[in-house]
C-alpha cells in the first residue's frame, strides 16, 4: 500500500489493471451466458442433423418392424457424445432404446421426432425420442467461457504491465530525476534544473521551466530578506542602544496597569536609587509608584477612553523612598493599539525626571505667593486662597470669619531698636499666629504690620471666633526676644467680619474687617471687635 501511495507509474498501472479485471469479469459472465445458450442451440441443431441422417433407416426399421435394424439406428445415435439416451417406438408396438449409464436423461430436455412411412410421407409409423447430453453441453460452454476469461485476464495484465512501463518511462522517471535534482539545490544556490531533452516541448519541460523561474524568485526573495534582515538588525541594535541608554524612562503598560516592558532608566526612576528586584516591577500596579496613586489612576482611566491615538501628559510626584528627596516626573502617554485584538492594546509611557525644574517652579511659585520675611501668604495669594476657602465653606454649610490684625506699638519697636528688631518681631508674631490655624486656613501678611486670617467654623459653636481672637491676642502680646538679651512686646487690634452674617463678597468682608480694626485702633487698641452694620468708622493713620 505504501508503494501504491508513492509511485505514480504503479498507481496508474494498478488503476488500469483493476479496470481491465473488472471488465474481464463482466465480459466473462456475459460470454458464459451467451456461450451456454449458443452451445445448447448448436447441440440441438446437431441432433436434428444426426436424426436426419438416420431418419430413413429408422423409417424402414419401424415400417418393417425389424428390431435389429432399429437397434442399428440407435447404436449410431449412441456414438454421438451430445446424445445421452434415445428410444425408437413404432405404432405396432416395436420399441428399442439405449441410455448412457453415467449421464441421466431429463424429460424436460427430450426432443421427439415423428418417423414417417418410407412410402407415404403423410403416414406416421412411429417416433424417435432423443435426450441431449446436458452435462456435455454445459462442460463445453464452461470450458469455452473459461478460455475467454483467461484470455481477457491475460490481456488485462499485459495492458497493466505495458502501462507501467510506458508511464514509468515517459512520466515517472523524468519527474523522479527532476525531484532529485530539485532536492539537491540549496535555497539561494545559483544552480538550476536542466530540462530533459525528450521533454523540452511538453508539460514536463514547462514544469521544469516554472521550477527554475520559481527558484529565481526565491533567490531574489532570499537576497531581499537578507538585506532587510541586516537593515532590521542594524536598526534593532540602534533602537536597543537608544532604549537601554536613554535618559528618559520608557515602558509599556497593559490594561491592568502592569509594566510588561521597561528600560533601565524607567526602573531607576521607579526605584529612585537602585533596582533590587527587576521582576517586581512587572507584578506591581504602576500607580503605586506615585505619591498620589488615585490621581494617576484616574488620569490613566480617562486616557483609555479617549478616542484615537492621542497623547496625554501629566506632571506628578513619585512616591518617597526612605531618606530620599522628592522626585517629580513628566509622564507622556500614548496608545499602542492592536486593530485585530483591541483588548490587547497597550499604553506606551515615557517618563522624564523634572525634579530640578519642578523645584525651581515650586520655588518661583512659592516666592511669588509668600512674604519673604514671614513665609506667610502675601496679599495676592492670600486673596486667592480666601476666595476659594469661602466657596468651600459655603459648600460644606460652615460659617467663615475674616480677622484683620494690626500690631500695636510696632512703630515704637522700629524706632527704638531698628528695623532688624522689627523684622524679628514680625517673624515671631507670624509664627505664633500660624500655630493657631490649620493648613487649610488662610494666614497672610497683608501689609507692613497687618495680618489677615480667614477660617471656617461650625455654626453651632457660637463663641468660636471670639475664643480664637482672645487667645490670639494673649499669645501676640507675650514678650519677644529681639537679641542682645533684650525683649520687647506688641499688642494687636483685631477687626472681625463674618460670613454669611455680613457681606457675601470677599472684598466687602475684608473692608468690613478693616473698618472694625480701625475702630479698635481709634478706641483704645489691643482688643477685638466684630463688624456692626449700623456703624461706619473712618480710616485713620496708625
Tab-separated table of N, CA and C in Angstrom, residues 66-153:
chain	number	residue	atom	x	y	z
A	66	UNK	N	-38.509	-54.333	-37.917
A	66	UNK	CA	-37.247	-55.049	-37.808
A	66	UNK	C	-36.454	-54.464	-36.616
A	67	UNK	N	-36.314	-55.306	-35.526
A	67	UNK	CA	-35.656	-54.848	-34.312
A	67	UNK	C	-34.165	-54.652	-34.543
A	68	UNK	N	-33.539	-55.573	-35.305
A	68	UNK	CA	-32.100	-55.473	-35.498
A	68	UNK	C	-31.746	-54.155	-36.200
A	69	UNK	N	-32.557	-53.810	-37.208
A	69	UNK	CA	-32.285	-52.566	-37.922
A	69	UNK	C	-32.519	-51.358	-37.008
A	70	UNK	N	-33.555	-51.474	-36.183
A	70	UNK	CA	-33.845	-50.371	-35.244
A	70	UNK	C	-32.688	-50.188	-34.244
A	71	UNK	N	-32.180	-51.313	-33.738
A	71	UNK	CA	-31.050	-51.197	-32.797
A	71	UNK	C	-29.796	-50.664	-33.481
A	72	UNK	N	-29.641	-50.985	-34.789
A	72	UNK	CA	-28.511	-50.443	-35.528
A	72	UNK	C	-28.582	-48.911	-35.578
A	73	UNK	N	-29.829	-48.444	-35.781
A	73	UNK	CA	-30.012	-46.978	-35.797
A	73	UNK	C	-29.630	-46.351	-34.433
A	74	UNK	N	-30.068	-47.018	-33.361
A	74	UNK	CA	-29.786	-46.490	-32.018
A	74	UNK	C	-28.295	-46.532	-31.711
A	75	UNK	N	-27.568	-47.600	-32.204
A	75	UNK	CA	-26.130	-47.623	-31.959
A	75	UNK	C	-25.420	-46.462	-32.659
A	76	UNK	N	-25.963	-46.106	-33.817
A	76	UNK	CA	-25.388	-44.931	-34.487
A	76	UNK	C	-25.591	-43.646	-33.674
A	77	UNK	N	-26.786	-43.557	-33.071
A	77	UNK	CA	-27.036	-42.361	-32.234
A	77	UNK	C	-26.193	-42.393	-30.957
A	78	UNK	N	-26.009	-43.559	-30.417
A	78	UNK	CA	-25.262	-43.686	-29.168
A	78	UNK	C	-23.796	-43.261	-29.328
A	79	UNK	N	-23.323	-43.355	-30.559
A	79	UNK	CA	-21.928	-42.988	-30.793
A	79	UNK	C	-21.684	-41.477	-30.689
A	80	UNK	N	-22.734	-40.701	-30.699
A	80	UNK	CA	-22.599	-39.238	-30.606
A	80	UNK	C	-22.609	-38.800	-29.125
A	81	UNK	N	-21.611	-37.965	-28.731
A	81	UNK	CA	-21.478	-37.508	-27.327
A	81	UNK	C	-22.607	-36.580	-26.893
A	82	UNK	N	-23.268	-35.935	-27.863
A	82	UNK	CA	-24.272	-34.936	-27.472
A	82	UNK	C	-25.612	-35.586	-27.185
A	83	UNK	N	-25.710	-36.929	-27.379
A	83	UNK	CA	-26.964	-37.631	-27.114
A	83	UNK	C	-26.693	-38.588	-25.962
A	84	UNK	N	-27.464	-38.436	-24.887
A	84	UNK	CA	-27.270	-39.290	-23.721
A	84	UNK	C	-28.213	-40.484	-23.712
A	85	UNK	N	-29.370	-40.399	-24.429
A	85	UNK	CA	-30.329	-41.519	-24.448
A	85	UNK	C	-31.272	-41.333	-25.638
A	86	UNK	N	-31.828	-42.446	-26.112
A	86	UNK	CA	-32.778	-42.374	-27.239
A	86	UNK	C	-33.702	-43.604	-27.196
A	87	UNK	N	-34.885	-43.425	-27.699
A	87	UNK	CA	-35.839	-44.543	-27.769
A	87	UNK	C	-36.603	-44.455	-29.082
A	88	UNK	N	-36.662	-45.643	-29.773
A	88	UNK	CA	-37.346	-45.730	-31.071
A	88	UNK	C	-38.574	-46.605	-30.883
A	89	UNK	N	-39.756	-46.043	-31.180
A	89	UNK	CA	-41.021	-46.744	-30.926
A	89	UNK	C	-41.876	-46.694	-32.183
A	90	UNK	N	-42.508	-47.892	-32.556
A	90	UNK	CA	-43.381	-47.945	-33.737
A	90	UNK	C	-44.831	-47.961	-33.299
A	91	UNK	N	-45.728	-47.793	-34.271
A	91	UNK	CA	-47.151	-47.827	-33.996
A	91	UNK	C	-47.604	-49.246	-33.681
A	92	UNK	N	-46.814	-50.211	-34.139
A	92	UNK	CA	-47.217	-51.619	-33.941
A	92	UNK	C	-46.659	-52.170	-32.635
A	93	UNK	N	-45.986	-51.357	-31.853
A	93	UNK	CA	-45.512	-51.836	-30.561
A	93	UNK	C	-44.046	-52.169	-30.501
A	94	UNK	N	-43.325	-51.978	-31.620
A	94	UNK	CA	-41.890	-52.225	-31.608
A	94	UNK	C	-41.208	-51.093	-30.809
A	95	UNK	N	-40.312	-51.433	-29.913
A	95	UNK	CA	-39.626	-50.412	-29.095
A	95	UNK	C	-38.190	-50.834	-28.871
A	96	UNK	N	-37.279	-49.904	-29.125
A	96	UNK	CA	-35.853	-50.139	-28.877
A	96	UNK	C	-35.246	-48.829	-28.282
A	97	UNK	N	-34.299	-48.946	-27.340
A	97	UNK	CA	-33.745	-47.727	-26.685
A	97	UNK	C	-32.332	-47.982	-26.162
A	98	UNK	N	-31.667	-46.908	-25.804
A	98	UNK	CA	-30.386	-47.015	-25.105
A	98	UNK	C	-30.278	-45.802	-24.126
A	99	UNK	N	-29.421	-45.950	-23.122
A	99	UNK	CA	-29.233	-44.871	-22.120
A	99	UNK	C	-27.803	-44.926	-21.600
A	100	UNK	N	-27.177	-43.756	-21.554
A	100	UNK	CA	-25.800	-43.650	-21.036
A	100	UNK	C	-25.828	-43.961	-19.544
A	101	UNK	N	-25.069	-44.971	-19.090
A	101	UNK	CA	-25.117	-45.319	-17.662
A	101	UNK	C	-24.588	-44.207	-16.746
A	102	UNK	N	-23.779	-43.302	-17.272
A	102	UNK	CA	-23.217	-42.214	-16.432
A	102	UNK	C	-24.153	-41.015	-16.386
A	103	UNK	N	-24.645	-40.644	-17.530
A	103	UNK	CA	-25.493	-39.445	-17.635
A	103	UNK	C	-26.938	-39.833	-17.591
A	104	UNK	N	-27.673	-39.224	-16.704
A	104	UNK	CA	-29.112	-39.463	-16.612
A	104	UNK	C	-29.836	-38.444	-17.441
A	105	UNK	N	-30.772	-38.926	-18.240
A	105	UNK	CA	-31.536	-38.024	-19.099
A	105	UNK	C	-32.592	-37.314	-18.279
A	106	UNK	N	-33.044	-36.192	-18.808
A	106	UNK	CA	-34.089	-35.372	-18.170
A	106	UNK	C	-35.215	-35.193	-19.147
A	107	UNK	N	-36.407	-35.495	-18.696
A	107	UNK	CA	-37.575	-35.469	-19.593
A	107	UNK	C	-37.833	-34.084	-20.134
A	108	UNK	N	-37.451	-33.058	-19.341
A	108	UNK	CA	-37.760	-31.701	-19.809
A	108	UNK	C	-36.873	-31.288	-20.970
A	109	UNK	N	-35.775	-32.015	-21.215
A	109	UNK	CA	-34.911	-31.659	-22.335
A	109	UNK	C	-35.051	-32.640	-23.513
A	110	UNK	N	-35.948	-33.594	-23.439
A	110	UNK	CA	-36.121	-34.589	-24.525
A	110	UNK	C	-36.691	-33.939	-25.776
A	111	UNK	N	-36.231	-34.478	-26.921
A	111	UNK	CA	-36.711	-33.987	-28.224
A	111	UNK	C	-37.367	-35.158	-28.952
A	112	UNK	N	-38.591	-34.978	-29.400
A	112	UNK	CA	-39.360	-36.046	-30.086
A	112	UNK	C	-39.424	-35.744	-31.577
A	113	UNK	N	-39.021	-36.756	-32.332
A	113	UNK	CA	-39.073	-36.643	-33.804
A	113	UNK	C	-40.051	-37.687	-34.353
A	114	UNK	N	-41.104	-37.310	-35.072
A	114	UNK	CA	-42.028	-38.304	-35.694
A	114	UNK	C	-41.350	-38.984	-36.908
A	115	UNK	N	-41.566	-40.312	-37.057
A	115	UNK	CA	-40.980	-41.075	-38.176
A	115	UNK	C	-42.099	-41.398	-39.176
A	116	UNK	N	-41.914	-40.938	-40.409
A	116	UNK	CA	-42.907	-41.139	-41.468
A	116	UNK	C	-42.658	-42.454	-42.234
A	117	UNK	N	-43.697	-42.891	-42.880
A	117	UNK	CA	-43.616	-44.127	-43.694
A	117	UNK	C	-42.692	-43.860	-44.871
A	118	UNK	N	-41.894	-44.852	-45.250
A	118	UNK	CA	-40.994	-44.665	-46.388
A	118	UNK	C	-41.736	-44.540	-47.697
A	119	UNK	N	-42.995	-44.889	-47.682
A	119	UNK	CA	-43.754	-44.876	-48.930
A	119	UNK	C	-44.830	-43.781	-48.917
A	120	UNK	N	-45.203	-43.322	-47.760
A	120	UNK	CA	-46.246	-42.294	-47.684
A	120	UNK	C	-45.772	-41.264	-46.659
A	121	UNK	N	-45.471	-40.075	-47.154
A	121	UNK	CA	-44.898	-39.059	-46.282
A	121	UNK	C	-45.902	-38.489	-45.291
A	122	UNK	N	-47.157	-38.863	-45.439
A	122	UNK	CA	-48.176	-38.369	-44.507
A	122	UNK	C	-48.521	-39.398	-43.458
A	123	UNK	N	-47.969	-40.557	-43.587
A	123	UNK	CA	-48.319	-41.647	-42.683
A	123	UNK	C	-47.209	-41.796	-41.648
A	124	UNK	N	-47.563	-41.668	-40.333
A	124	UNK	CA	-46.590	-41.779	-39.230
A	124	UNK	C	-46.511	-43.227	-38.804
A	125	UNK	N	-45.314	-43.794	-38.825
A	125	UNK	CA	-45.146	-45.185	-38.450
A	125	UNK	C	-44.566	-45.313	-37.016
A	126	UNK	N	-44.127	-44.199	-36.435
A	126	UNK	CA	-43.561	-44.238	-35.074
A	126	UNK	C	-42.884	-42.906	-34.731
A	127	UNK	N	-42.140	-42.941	-33.646
A	127	UNK	CA	-41.429	-41.697	-33.268
A	127	UNK	C	-40.084	-42.046	-32.630
A	128	UNK	N	-39.183	-41.063	-32.689
A	128	UNK	CA	-37.845	-41.205	-32.128
A	128	UNK	C	-37.683	-40.158	-31.001
A	129	UNK	N	-37.476	-40.666	-29.799
A	129	UNK	CA	-37.305	-39.787	-28.613
A	129	UNK	C	-35.805	-39.687	-28.299
A	130	UNK	N	-35.250	-38.428	-28.328
A	130	UNK	CA	-33.811	-38.196	-28.127
A	130	UNK	C	-33.606	-37.271	-26.905
A	131	UNK	N	-32.654	-37.678	-26.009
A	131	UNK	CA	-32.296	-36.847	-24.852
A	131	UNK	C	-30.892	-36.255	-25.069
A	132	UNK	N	-30.799	-34.923	-25.176
A	132	UNK	CA	-29.461	-34.318	-25.325
A	132	UNK	C	-28.620	-34.543	-24.065
A	133	UNK	N	-27.299	-34.633	-24.241
A	133	UNK	CA	-26.370	-34.792	-23.115
A	133	UNK	C	-26.070	-33.398	-22.517
A	134	UNK	N	-26.852	-33.001	-21.480
A	134	UNK	CA	-26.741	-31.653	-20.886
A	134	UNK	C	-25.374	-31.434	-20.233
A	135	UNK	N	-24.843	-32.417	-19.560
A	135	UNK	CA	-23.540	-32.256	-18.907
A	135	UNK	C	-22.452	-31.959	-19.924
A	136	UNK	N	-22.521	-32.655	-21.032
A	136	UNK	CA	-21.518	-32.452	-22.074
A	136	UNK	C	-21.628	-31.045	-22.655
A	137	UNK	N	-22.890	-30.653	-22.907
A	137	UNK	CA	-23.106	-29.324	-23.490
A	137	UNK	C	-22.635	-28.231	-22.523
A	138	UNK	N	-22.991	-28.369	-21.231
A	138	UNK	CA	-22.598	-27.353	-20.245
A	138	UNK	C	-21.087	-27.327	-20.051
A	139	UNK	N	-20.443	-28.509	-20.048
A	139	UNK	CA	-18.980	-28.542	-19.923
A	139	UNK	C	-18.310	-27.800	-21.062
A	140	UNK	N	-18.836	-28.008	-22.257
A	140	UNK	CA	-18.274	-27.288	-23.403
A	140	UNK	C	-18.433	-25.774	-23.255
A	141	UNK	N	-19.649	-25.356	-22.784
A	141	UNK	CA	-19.898	-23.906	-22.609
A	141	UNK	C	-18.970	-23.312	-21.557
A	142	UNK	N	-18.829	-24.025	-20.410
A	142	UNK	CA	-17.952	-23.523	-19.338
A	142	UNK	C	-16.508	-23.474	-19.804
A	143	UNK	N	-16.085	-24.516	-20.507
A	143	UNK	CA	-14.710	-24.552	-20.989
A	143	UNK	C	-14.436	-23.391	-21.931
A	144	UNK	N	-15.396	-23.138	-22.813
A	144	UNK	CA	-15.227	-22.028	-23.751
A	144	UNK	C	-15.185	-20.680	-23.022
A	145	UNK	N	-16.077	-20.512	-22.001
A	145	UNK	CA	-16.098	-19.255	-21.226
A	145	UNK	C	-14.797	-19.075	-20.451
A	146	UNK	N	-14.286	-20.184	-19.867
A	146	UNK	CA	-13.028	-20.086	-19.127
A	146	UNK	C	-11.878	-19.659	-20.016
A	147	UNK	N	-11.859	-20.217	-21.203
A	147	UNK	CA	-10.796	-19.830	-22.140
A	147	UNK	C	-10.871	-18.339	-22.443
A	148	UNK	N	-12.109	-17.845	-22.669
A	148	UNK	CA	-12.280	-16.426	-22.991
A	148	UNK	C	-11.882	-15.538	-21.809
A	149	UNK	N	-12.318	-15.963	-20.588
A	149	UNK	CA	-11.971	-15.180	-19.395
A	149	UNK	C	-10.465	-15.150	-19.190
A	150	UNK	N	-9.827	-16.292	-19.392
A	150	UNK	CA	-8.370	-16.347	-19.238
A	150	UNK	C	-7.682	-15.405	-20.207
A	151	UNK	N	-8.200	-15.402	-21.432
A	151	UNK	CA	-7.628	-14.512	-22.448
A	151	UNK	C	-7.772	-13.048	-22.016
A	152	UNK	N	-8.979	-12.734	-21.483
A	152	UNK	CA	-9.218	-11.351	-21.047
A	152	UNK	C	-8.316	-10.965	-19.881
A	153	UNK	N	-8.143	-11.883	-18.915
A	153	UNK	CA	-7.291	-11.590	-17.763
A	153	UNK	C	-5.851	-11.367	-18.211
